[in-house]
Short mmCIF file of C-alpha atoms and ligand atoms in Angstrom, two decimals:
data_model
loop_
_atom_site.label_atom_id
_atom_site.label_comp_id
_atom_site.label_asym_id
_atom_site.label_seq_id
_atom_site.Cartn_x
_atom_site.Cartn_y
_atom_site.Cartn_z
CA UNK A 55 -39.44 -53.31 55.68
CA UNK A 56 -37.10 -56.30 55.07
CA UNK A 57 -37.80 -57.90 51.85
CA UNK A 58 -34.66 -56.37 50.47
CA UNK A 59 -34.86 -58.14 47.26
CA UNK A 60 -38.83 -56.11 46.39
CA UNK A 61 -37.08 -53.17 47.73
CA UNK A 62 -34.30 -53.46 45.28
CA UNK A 63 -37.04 -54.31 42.14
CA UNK A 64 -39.19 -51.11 43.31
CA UNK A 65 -36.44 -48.49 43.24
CA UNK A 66 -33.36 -49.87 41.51
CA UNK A 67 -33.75 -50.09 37.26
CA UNK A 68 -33.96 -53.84 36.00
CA UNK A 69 -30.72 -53.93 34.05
CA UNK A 70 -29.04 -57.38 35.74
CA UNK A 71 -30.77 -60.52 35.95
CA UNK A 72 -30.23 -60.77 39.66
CA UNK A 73 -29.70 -63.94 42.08
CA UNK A 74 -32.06 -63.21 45.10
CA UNK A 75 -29.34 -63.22 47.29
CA UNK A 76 -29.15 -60.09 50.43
CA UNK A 77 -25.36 -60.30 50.73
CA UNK A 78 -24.14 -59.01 54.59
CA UNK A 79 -20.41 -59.75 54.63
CA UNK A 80 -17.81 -61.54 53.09
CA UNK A 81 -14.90 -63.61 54.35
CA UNK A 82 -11.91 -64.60 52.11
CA UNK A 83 -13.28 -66.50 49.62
CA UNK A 84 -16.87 -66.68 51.27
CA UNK A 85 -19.92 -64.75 50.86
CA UNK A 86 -22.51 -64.80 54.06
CA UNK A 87 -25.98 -63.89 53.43
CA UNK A 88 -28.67 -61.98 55.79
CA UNK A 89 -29.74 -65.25 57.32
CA UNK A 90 -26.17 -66.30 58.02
CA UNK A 91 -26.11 -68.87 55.15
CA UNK A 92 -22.20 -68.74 54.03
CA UNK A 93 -21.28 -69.61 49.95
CA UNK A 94 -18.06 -70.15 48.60
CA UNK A 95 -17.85 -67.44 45.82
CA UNK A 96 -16.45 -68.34 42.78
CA UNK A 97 -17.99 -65.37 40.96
CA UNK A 98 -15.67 -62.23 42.98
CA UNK A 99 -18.53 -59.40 41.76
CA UNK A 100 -17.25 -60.67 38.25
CA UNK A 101 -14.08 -61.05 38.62
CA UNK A 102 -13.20 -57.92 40.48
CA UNK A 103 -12.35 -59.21 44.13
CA UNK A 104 -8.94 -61.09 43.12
CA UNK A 105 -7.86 -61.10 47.05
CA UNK A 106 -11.15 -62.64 48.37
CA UNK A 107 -13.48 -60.63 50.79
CA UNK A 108 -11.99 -57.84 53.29
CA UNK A 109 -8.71 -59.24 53.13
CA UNK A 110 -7.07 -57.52 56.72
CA UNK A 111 -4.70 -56.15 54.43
CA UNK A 112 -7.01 -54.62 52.15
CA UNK A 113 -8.98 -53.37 55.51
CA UNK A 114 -5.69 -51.94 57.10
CA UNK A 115 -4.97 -49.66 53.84
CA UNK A 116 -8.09 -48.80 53.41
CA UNK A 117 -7.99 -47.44 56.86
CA UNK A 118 -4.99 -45.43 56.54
CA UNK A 119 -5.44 -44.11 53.42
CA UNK A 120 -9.14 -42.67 54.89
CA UNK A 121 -7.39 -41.08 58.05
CA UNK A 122 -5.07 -39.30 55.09
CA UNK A 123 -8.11 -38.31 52.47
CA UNK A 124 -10.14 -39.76 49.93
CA UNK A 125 -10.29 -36.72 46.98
CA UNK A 126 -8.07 -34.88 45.93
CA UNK A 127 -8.82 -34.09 42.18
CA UNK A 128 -5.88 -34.71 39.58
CA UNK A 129 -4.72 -30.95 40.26
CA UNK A 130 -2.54 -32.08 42.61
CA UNK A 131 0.23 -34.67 43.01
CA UNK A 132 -1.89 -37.88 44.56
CA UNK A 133 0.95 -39.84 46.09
CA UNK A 134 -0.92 -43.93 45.74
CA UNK A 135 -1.54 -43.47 42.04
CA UNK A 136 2.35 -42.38 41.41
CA UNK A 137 3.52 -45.06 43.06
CA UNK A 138 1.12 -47.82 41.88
CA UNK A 139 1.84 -46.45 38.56
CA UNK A 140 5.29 -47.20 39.15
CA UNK A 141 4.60 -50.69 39.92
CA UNK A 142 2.31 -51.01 37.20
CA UNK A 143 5.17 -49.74 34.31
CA UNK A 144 8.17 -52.23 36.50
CA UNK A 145 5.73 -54.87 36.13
CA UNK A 146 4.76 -54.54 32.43
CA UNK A 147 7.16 -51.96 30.10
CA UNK A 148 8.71 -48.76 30.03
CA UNK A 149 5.77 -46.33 29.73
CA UNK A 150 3.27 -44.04 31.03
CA UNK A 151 -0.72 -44.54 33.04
CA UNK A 152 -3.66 -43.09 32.21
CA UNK A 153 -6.02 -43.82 35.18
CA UNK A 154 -9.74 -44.00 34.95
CA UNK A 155 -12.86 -45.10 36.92
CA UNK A 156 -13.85 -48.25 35.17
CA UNK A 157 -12.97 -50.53 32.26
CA UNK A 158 -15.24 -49.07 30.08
CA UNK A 159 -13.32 -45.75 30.44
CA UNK A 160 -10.63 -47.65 29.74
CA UNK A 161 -11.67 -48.44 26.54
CA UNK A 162 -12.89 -45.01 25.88
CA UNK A 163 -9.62 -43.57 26.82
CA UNK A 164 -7.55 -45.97 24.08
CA UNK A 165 -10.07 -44.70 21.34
CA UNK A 166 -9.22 -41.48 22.26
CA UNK A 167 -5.40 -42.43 22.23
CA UNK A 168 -5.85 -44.46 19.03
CA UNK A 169 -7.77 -41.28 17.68
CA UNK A 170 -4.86 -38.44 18.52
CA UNK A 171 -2.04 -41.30 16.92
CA UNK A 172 -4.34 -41.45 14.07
CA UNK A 173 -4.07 -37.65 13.63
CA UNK A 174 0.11 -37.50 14.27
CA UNK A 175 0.79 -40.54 11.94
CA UNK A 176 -1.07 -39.11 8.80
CA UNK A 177 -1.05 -42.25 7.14
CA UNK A 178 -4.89 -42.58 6.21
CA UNK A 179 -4.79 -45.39 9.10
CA UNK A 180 -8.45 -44.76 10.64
CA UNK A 181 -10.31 -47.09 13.22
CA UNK A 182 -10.28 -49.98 14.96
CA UNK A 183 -10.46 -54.37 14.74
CA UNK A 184 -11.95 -56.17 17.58
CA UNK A 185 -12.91 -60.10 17.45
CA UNK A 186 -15.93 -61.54 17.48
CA UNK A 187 -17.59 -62.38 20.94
CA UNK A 188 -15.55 -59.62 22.67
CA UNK A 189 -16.94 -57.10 25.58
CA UNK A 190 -15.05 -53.85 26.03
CA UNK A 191 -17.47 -52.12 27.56
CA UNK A 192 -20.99 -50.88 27.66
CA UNK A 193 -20.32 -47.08 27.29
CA UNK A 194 -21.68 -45.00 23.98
CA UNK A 195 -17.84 -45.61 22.72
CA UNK A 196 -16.78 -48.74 23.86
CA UNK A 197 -20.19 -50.55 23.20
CA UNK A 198 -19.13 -50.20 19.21
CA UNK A 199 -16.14 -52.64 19.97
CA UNK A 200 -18.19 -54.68 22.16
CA UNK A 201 -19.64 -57.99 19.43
CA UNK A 202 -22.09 -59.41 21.39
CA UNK A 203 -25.82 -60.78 20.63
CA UNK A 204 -27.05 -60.05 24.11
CA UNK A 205 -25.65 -56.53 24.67
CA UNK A 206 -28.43 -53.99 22.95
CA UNK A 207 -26.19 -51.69 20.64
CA UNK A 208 -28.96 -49.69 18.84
CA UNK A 209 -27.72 -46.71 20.34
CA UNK A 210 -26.37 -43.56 18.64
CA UNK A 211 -22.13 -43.99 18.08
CA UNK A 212 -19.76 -41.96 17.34
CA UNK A 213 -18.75 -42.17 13.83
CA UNK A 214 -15.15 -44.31 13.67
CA UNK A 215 -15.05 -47.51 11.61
CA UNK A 216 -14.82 -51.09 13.51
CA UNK A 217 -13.78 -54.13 12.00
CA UNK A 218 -14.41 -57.52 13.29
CA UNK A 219 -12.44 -60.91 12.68
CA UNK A 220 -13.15 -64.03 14.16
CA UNK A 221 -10.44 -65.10 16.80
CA UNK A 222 -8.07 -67.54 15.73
CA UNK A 223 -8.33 -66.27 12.12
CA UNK A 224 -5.01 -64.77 11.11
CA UNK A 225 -5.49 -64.55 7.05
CA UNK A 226 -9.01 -62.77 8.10
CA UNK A 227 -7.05 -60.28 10.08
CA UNK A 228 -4.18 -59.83 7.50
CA UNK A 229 -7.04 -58.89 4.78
CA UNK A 230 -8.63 -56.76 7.13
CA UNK A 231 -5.35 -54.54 7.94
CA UNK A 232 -4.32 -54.54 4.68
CA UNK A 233 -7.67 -53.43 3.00
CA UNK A 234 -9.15 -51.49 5.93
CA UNK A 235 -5.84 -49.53 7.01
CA UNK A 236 -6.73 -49.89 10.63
CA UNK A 237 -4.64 -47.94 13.48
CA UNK A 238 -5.33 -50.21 15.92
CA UNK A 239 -5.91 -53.56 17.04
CA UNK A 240 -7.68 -54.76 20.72
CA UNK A 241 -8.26 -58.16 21.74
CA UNK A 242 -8.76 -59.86 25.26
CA UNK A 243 -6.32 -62.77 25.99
CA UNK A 244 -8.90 -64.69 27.06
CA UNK A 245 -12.72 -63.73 25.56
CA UNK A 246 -14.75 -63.53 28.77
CA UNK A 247 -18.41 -62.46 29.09
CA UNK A 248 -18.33 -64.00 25.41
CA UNK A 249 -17.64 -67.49 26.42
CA UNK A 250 -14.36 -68.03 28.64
CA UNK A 251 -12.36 -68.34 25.28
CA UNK A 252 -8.36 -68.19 26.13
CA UNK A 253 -6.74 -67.39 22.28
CA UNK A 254 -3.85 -69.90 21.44
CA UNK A 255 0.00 -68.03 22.50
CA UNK A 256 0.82 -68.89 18.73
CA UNK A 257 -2.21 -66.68 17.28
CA UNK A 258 -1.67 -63.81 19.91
CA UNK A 259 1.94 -63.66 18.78
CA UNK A 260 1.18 -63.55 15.13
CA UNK A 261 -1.69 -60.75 15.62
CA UNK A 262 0.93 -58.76 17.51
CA UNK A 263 3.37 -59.72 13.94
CA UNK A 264 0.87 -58.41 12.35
CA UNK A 265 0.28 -55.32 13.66
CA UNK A 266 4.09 -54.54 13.73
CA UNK A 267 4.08 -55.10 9.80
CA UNK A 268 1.23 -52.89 9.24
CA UNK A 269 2.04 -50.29 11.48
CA UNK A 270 -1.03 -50.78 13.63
CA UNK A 271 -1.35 -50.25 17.32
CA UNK A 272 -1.72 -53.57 19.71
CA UNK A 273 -3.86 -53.20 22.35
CA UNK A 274 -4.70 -55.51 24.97
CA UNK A 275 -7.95 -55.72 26.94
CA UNK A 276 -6.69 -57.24 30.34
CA UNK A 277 -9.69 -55.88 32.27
CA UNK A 278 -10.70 -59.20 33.29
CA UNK A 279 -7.63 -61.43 32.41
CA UNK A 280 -5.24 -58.86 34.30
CA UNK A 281 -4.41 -58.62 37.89
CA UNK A 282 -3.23 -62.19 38.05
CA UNK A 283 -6.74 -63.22 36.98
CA UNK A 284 -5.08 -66.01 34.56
CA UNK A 285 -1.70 -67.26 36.76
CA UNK A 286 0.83 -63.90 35.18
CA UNK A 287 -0.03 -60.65 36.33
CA UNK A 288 -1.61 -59.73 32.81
CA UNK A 289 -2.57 -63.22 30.91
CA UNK A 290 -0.27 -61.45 27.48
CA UNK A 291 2.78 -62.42 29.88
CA UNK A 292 2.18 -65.63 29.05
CA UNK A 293 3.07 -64.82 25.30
CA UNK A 294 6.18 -63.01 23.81
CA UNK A 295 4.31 -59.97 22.88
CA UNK A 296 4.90 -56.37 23.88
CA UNK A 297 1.82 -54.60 23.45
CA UNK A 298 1.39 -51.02 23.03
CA UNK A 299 -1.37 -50.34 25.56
CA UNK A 300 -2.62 -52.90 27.87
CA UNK A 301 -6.41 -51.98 29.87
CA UNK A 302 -6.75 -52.82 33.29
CA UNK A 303 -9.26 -52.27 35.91
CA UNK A 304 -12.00 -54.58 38.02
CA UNK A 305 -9.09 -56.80 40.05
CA UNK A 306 -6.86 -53.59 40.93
CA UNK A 307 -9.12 -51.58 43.29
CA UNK A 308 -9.27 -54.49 45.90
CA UNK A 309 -13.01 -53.97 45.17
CA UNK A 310 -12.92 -50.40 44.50
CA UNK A 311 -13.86 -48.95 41.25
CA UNK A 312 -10.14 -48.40 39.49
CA UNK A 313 -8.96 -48.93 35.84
CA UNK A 314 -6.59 -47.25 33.35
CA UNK A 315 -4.47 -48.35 30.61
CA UNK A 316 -0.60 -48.25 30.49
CA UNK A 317 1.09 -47.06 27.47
CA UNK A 318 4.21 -47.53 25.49
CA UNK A 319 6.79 -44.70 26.38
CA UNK A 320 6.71 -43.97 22.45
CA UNK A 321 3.21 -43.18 22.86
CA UNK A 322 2.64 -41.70 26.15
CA UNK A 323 3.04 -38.22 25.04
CA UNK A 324 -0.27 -38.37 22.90
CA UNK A 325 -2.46 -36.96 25.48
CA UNK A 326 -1.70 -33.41 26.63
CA UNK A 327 -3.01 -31.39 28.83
CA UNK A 328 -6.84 -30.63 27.99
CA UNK A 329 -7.25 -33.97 25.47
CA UNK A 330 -8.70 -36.33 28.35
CA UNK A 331 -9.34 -36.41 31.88
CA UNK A 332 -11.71 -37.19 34.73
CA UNK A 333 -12.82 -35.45 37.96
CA UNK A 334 -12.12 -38.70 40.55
CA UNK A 335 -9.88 -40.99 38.94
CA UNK A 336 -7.97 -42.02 40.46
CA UNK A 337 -9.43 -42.02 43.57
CA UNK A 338 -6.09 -42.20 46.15
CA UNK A 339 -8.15 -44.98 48.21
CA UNK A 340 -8.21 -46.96 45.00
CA UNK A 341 -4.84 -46.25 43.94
CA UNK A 342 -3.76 -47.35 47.61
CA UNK A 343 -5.66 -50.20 47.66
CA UNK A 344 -3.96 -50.89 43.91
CA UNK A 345 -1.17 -51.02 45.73
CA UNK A 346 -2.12 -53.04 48.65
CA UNK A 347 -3.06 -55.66 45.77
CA UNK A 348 0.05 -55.95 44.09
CA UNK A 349 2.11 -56.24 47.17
CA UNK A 350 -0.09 -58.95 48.14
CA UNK A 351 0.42 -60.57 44.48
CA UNK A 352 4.20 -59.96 43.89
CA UNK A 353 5.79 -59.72 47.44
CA UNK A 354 3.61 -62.12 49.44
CA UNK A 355 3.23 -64.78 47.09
CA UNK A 356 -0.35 -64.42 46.12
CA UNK A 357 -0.26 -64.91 42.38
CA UNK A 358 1.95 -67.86 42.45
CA UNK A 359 -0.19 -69.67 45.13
CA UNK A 360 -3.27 -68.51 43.17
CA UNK A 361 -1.63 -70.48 39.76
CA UNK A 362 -1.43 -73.46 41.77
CA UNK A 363 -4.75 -73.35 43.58
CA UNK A 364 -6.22 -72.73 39.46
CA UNK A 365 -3.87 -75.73 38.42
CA UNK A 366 -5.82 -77.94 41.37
CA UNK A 367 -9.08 -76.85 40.10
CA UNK A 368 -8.96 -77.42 36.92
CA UNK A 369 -7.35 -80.16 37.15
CA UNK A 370 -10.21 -81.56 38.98
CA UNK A 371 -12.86 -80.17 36.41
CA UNK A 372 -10.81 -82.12 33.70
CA UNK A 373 -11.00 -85.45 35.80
CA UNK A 374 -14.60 -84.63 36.47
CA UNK A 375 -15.42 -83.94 32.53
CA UNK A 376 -14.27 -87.33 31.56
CA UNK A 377 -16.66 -89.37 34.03
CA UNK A 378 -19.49 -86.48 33.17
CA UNK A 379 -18.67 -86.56 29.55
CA UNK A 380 -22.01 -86.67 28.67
CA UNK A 381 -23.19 -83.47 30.34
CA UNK A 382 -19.51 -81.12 30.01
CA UNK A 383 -18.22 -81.15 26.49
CA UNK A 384 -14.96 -79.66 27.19
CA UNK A 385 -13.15 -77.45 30.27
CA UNK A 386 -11.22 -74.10 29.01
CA UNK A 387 -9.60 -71.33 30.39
CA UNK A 388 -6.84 -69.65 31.78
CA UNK A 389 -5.66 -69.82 35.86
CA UNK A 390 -8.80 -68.46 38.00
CA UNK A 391 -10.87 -68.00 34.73
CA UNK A 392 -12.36 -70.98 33.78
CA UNK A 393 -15.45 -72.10 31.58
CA UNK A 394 -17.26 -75.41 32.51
CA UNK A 395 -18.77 -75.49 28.52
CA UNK A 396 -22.50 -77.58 29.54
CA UNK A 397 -23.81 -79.81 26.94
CA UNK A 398 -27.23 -78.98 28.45
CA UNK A 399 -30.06 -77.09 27.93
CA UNK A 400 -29.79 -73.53 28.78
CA UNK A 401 -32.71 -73.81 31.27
CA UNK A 402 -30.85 -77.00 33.08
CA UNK A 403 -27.63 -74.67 33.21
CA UNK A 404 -29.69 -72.12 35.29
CA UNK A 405 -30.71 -75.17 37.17
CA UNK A 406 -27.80 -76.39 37.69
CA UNK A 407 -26.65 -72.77 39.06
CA UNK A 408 -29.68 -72.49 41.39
CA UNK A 409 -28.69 -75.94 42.93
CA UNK A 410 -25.41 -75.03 43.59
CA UNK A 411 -26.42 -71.49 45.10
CA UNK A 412 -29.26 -73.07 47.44
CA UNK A 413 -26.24 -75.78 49.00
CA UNK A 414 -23.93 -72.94 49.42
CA UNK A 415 -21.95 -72.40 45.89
CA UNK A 416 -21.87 -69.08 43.34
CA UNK A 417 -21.39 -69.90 39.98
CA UNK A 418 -21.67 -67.62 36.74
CA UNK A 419 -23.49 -68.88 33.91
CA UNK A 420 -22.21 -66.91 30.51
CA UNK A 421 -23.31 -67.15 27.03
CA UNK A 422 -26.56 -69.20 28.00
CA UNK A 423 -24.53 -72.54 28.72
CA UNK A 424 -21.21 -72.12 29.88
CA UNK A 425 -20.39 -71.96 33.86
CA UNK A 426 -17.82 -69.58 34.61
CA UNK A 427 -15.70 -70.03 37.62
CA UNK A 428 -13.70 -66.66 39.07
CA UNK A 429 -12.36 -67.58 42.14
CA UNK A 430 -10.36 -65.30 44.29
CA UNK A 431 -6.54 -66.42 44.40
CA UNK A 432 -6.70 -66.58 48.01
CA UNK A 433 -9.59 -69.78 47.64
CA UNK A 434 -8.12 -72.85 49.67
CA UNK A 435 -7.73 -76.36 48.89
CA UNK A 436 -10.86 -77.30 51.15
CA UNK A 437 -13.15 -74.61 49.41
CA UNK A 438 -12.11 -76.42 45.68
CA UNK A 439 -12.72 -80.16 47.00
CA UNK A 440 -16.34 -78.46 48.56
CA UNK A 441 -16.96 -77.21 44.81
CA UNK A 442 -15.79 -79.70 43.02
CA UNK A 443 -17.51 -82.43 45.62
CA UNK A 444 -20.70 -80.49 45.07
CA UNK A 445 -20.29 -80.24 41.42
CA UNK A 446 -20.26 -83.66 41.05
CA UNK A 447 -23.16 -84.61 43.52
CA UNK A 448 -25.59 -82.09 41.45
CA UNK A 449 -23.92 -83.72 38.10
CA UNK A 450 -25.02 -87.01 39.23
CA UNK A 451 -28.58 -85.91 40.30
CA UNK A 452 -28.53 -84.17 36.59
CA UNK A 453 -27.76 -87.10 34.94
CA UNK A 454 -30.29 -89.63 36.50
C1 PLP B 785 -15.78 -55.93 32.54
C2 PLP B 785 -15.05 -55.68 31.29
C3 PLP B 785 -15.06 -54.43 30.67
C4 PLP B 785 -15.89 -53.27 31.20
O1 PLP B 785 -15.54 -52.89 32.48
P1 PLP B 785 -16.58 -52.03 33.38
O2 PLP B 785 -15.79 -51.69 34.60
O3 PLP B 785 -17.75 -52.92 33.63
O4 PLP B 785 -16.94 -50.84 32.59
C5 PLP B 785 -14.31 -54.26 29.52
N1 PLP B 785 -13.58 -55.27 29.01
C6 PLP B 785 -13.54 -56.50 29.58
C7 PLP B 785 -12.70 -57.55 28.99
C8 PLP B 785 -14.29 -56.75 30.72
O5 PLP B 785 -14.30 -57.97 31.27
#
């Protein structure tokens, strides 16, 4: 039987509104269906393949690290995952990893952290602000910091308090960590599944102020943004903060699930032996592939050729939004995480992505009417002029 796509609606549960797309291989920053068809992707698997598509150096590791083994549980010393931890602390600030499978472990793991600080500090201090619009995660924990309308959160939670201020509002925050007595703050640099919404340097930096005055913890969700998503390797590099714990996981596995947080060396002694853990993470094919990534990144130039490839792009998406004015109300974003905010119809959105998928584009749509762009640093100057060439041959046909 070939129709894979009624295979995959008779046996696999409907929780993803799914492009009917059979994917067979990938190339770089190209996806090539069963049928041969080839797309540029500009989605990565959301914003996890930050290398492009069996990069040969991704292939190579991946390769050696499977001749060496693939499990080895955390009982005992897993060479990758020392060193990339290593890289991970030289690259951010003194401290200590925590390694998980996923973001959303990730975000369990600093309620945990936040939970065992709360205990040591006995100052009251109890729970934790997000902002509004923000995804951390669709676990039983992490789903309580996640504020969106179109994730379902009528589940049972566990019982610690959440706050939520609306990004951009400082005095809002103030009240709430001086009436609440929070013990930690999380944000994401730039808000993505809720809208591609990059916070202002000046309002990060007073947030982190903040949290220094009050005593509360600063934690920063770089799950998407990290990983030299946004032109630094973690998008708070392009502010004067220090955080306390920074998240990380969908761009360091080369594709492979990987995530973790990295912790302040003041605070990396709150987990012990026996107060968290997991059976796989991290897996040592991940944790070589981690490192396989950030080689590629830091030593061969990736990231920096990646910040000007974004620069191109969105430089062309500005140009583009002042002859389409009419349909684009405004381009925002950060490096190779960009929103394309429609002044359209939800329905001619979808449209609009189905147009572009059927001549050989992939585009996310996000919060109904934005199009969000997550293009692999690796995309080349051809593959932007194709998109934004196409993009404005289907904005024409749109606005006939
Ligand atoms: C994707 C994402 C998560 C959740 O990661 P999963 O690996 O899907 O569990 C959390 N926070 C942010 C900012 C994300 O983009």
């Amino acid at each position: 039987m070939a129709d894979w796509t009624h295979r995959n609606r008779e046996v696999i549960m409907n929780t993803y509104g799914r492009l009917p797309l059979v994917i067979d291989r990938g190339e770089g920053a190209t996806l090539i269906d069963e049928n041969g068809k080839r797309y540029v992707d500009f989605i990565t698997g959301l914003a996890v393949n930050i290398v492009g598509h069996s990069h040969p150096k991704i292939v190579q590791t991946l390769c050696e690290q499977g001749e060496k083994f693939l499990h080895i549980s955390n009982l005992y010393v897993n060479k990758p995952a020392v060193e990339l931890a290593e890289r991970l602390v030289a690259a951010t600030f003194p401290g200590k990893v925590f390694y998980t499978n996923s973001g959303a472990e990730a975000t369990e793991a600093v309620i945990k952290l936040v939970h065992k600080w709360t205990k040591e500090q006995k100052t009251g201090q109890d729970g934790i602000v997000v902002l509004e619009k923000s995804f951390h995660g669709r676990t039983l924990g992490a789903l309580k910091l996640t504020r969106q309308p179109g994730v379902y959160q009528d589940f049972p939670v566990s019982n610690f308090p959440v706050y939520d201020v609306a990004p951009h509002d400082l005095a809002a925050l103030e009240q709430v960590l001086k009436e609440k007595k929070p013990a930690a703050l999380l944000m994401e640099p730039v808000l993505g599944s809720g809208g591609v919404v990059p916070l202002d340097s000046d309002y990060v930096e007073q947030a982190a102020k903040l949290c220094q005055q009050y005593g509360v913890l600063f934690c920063m969700d770089e799950i998407q943004t990290g990983i030299g998503r946004t032109g630094k390797l973690f998008a708070y590099q392009h502010t004067s903060v220090n955080p306390d714990v920074v998240l990380f996981a969908k761009g360091i596995g080369g594709g492979l699930p990987l995530g973790g947080i990295i912790v302040k060396a003041e605070h990396a002694e709150l987990f012990k032996p026996g107060d968290h853990g997991t059976t796989f993470a991290p897996s040592p094919l991940s944790a070589a592939l981690g490192n396989t990534v950030l080689e590629l990144l830091i030593d061969d130039g990736v990231l920096d050729a990646g910040a000007n490839a974004a620069e191109k792009l969105q430089n062309g998406l500005q140009e583009l939004q002042k002859e389409y004015a009419g349909c684009i109300e405004s381009i925002r974003g950060l490096g190779m995480m960009i929103g394309i905010v429609m002044n359209l119809e939800p329905v001619k959105v979808k449209e609009i992505q189905q147009t572009l998928l059927e001549r050989g584009m992939l585009v996310d749509v996000t919060q109904q009417t934005i199009i969000r762009l997550l293009p692999p640093l690796i995309v080349s100057d051809e593959q932007i002029e194709f998109f934004l060439a196409l993009f404005t041959e289907v904005l024409s046909e749109v606005s006939e």
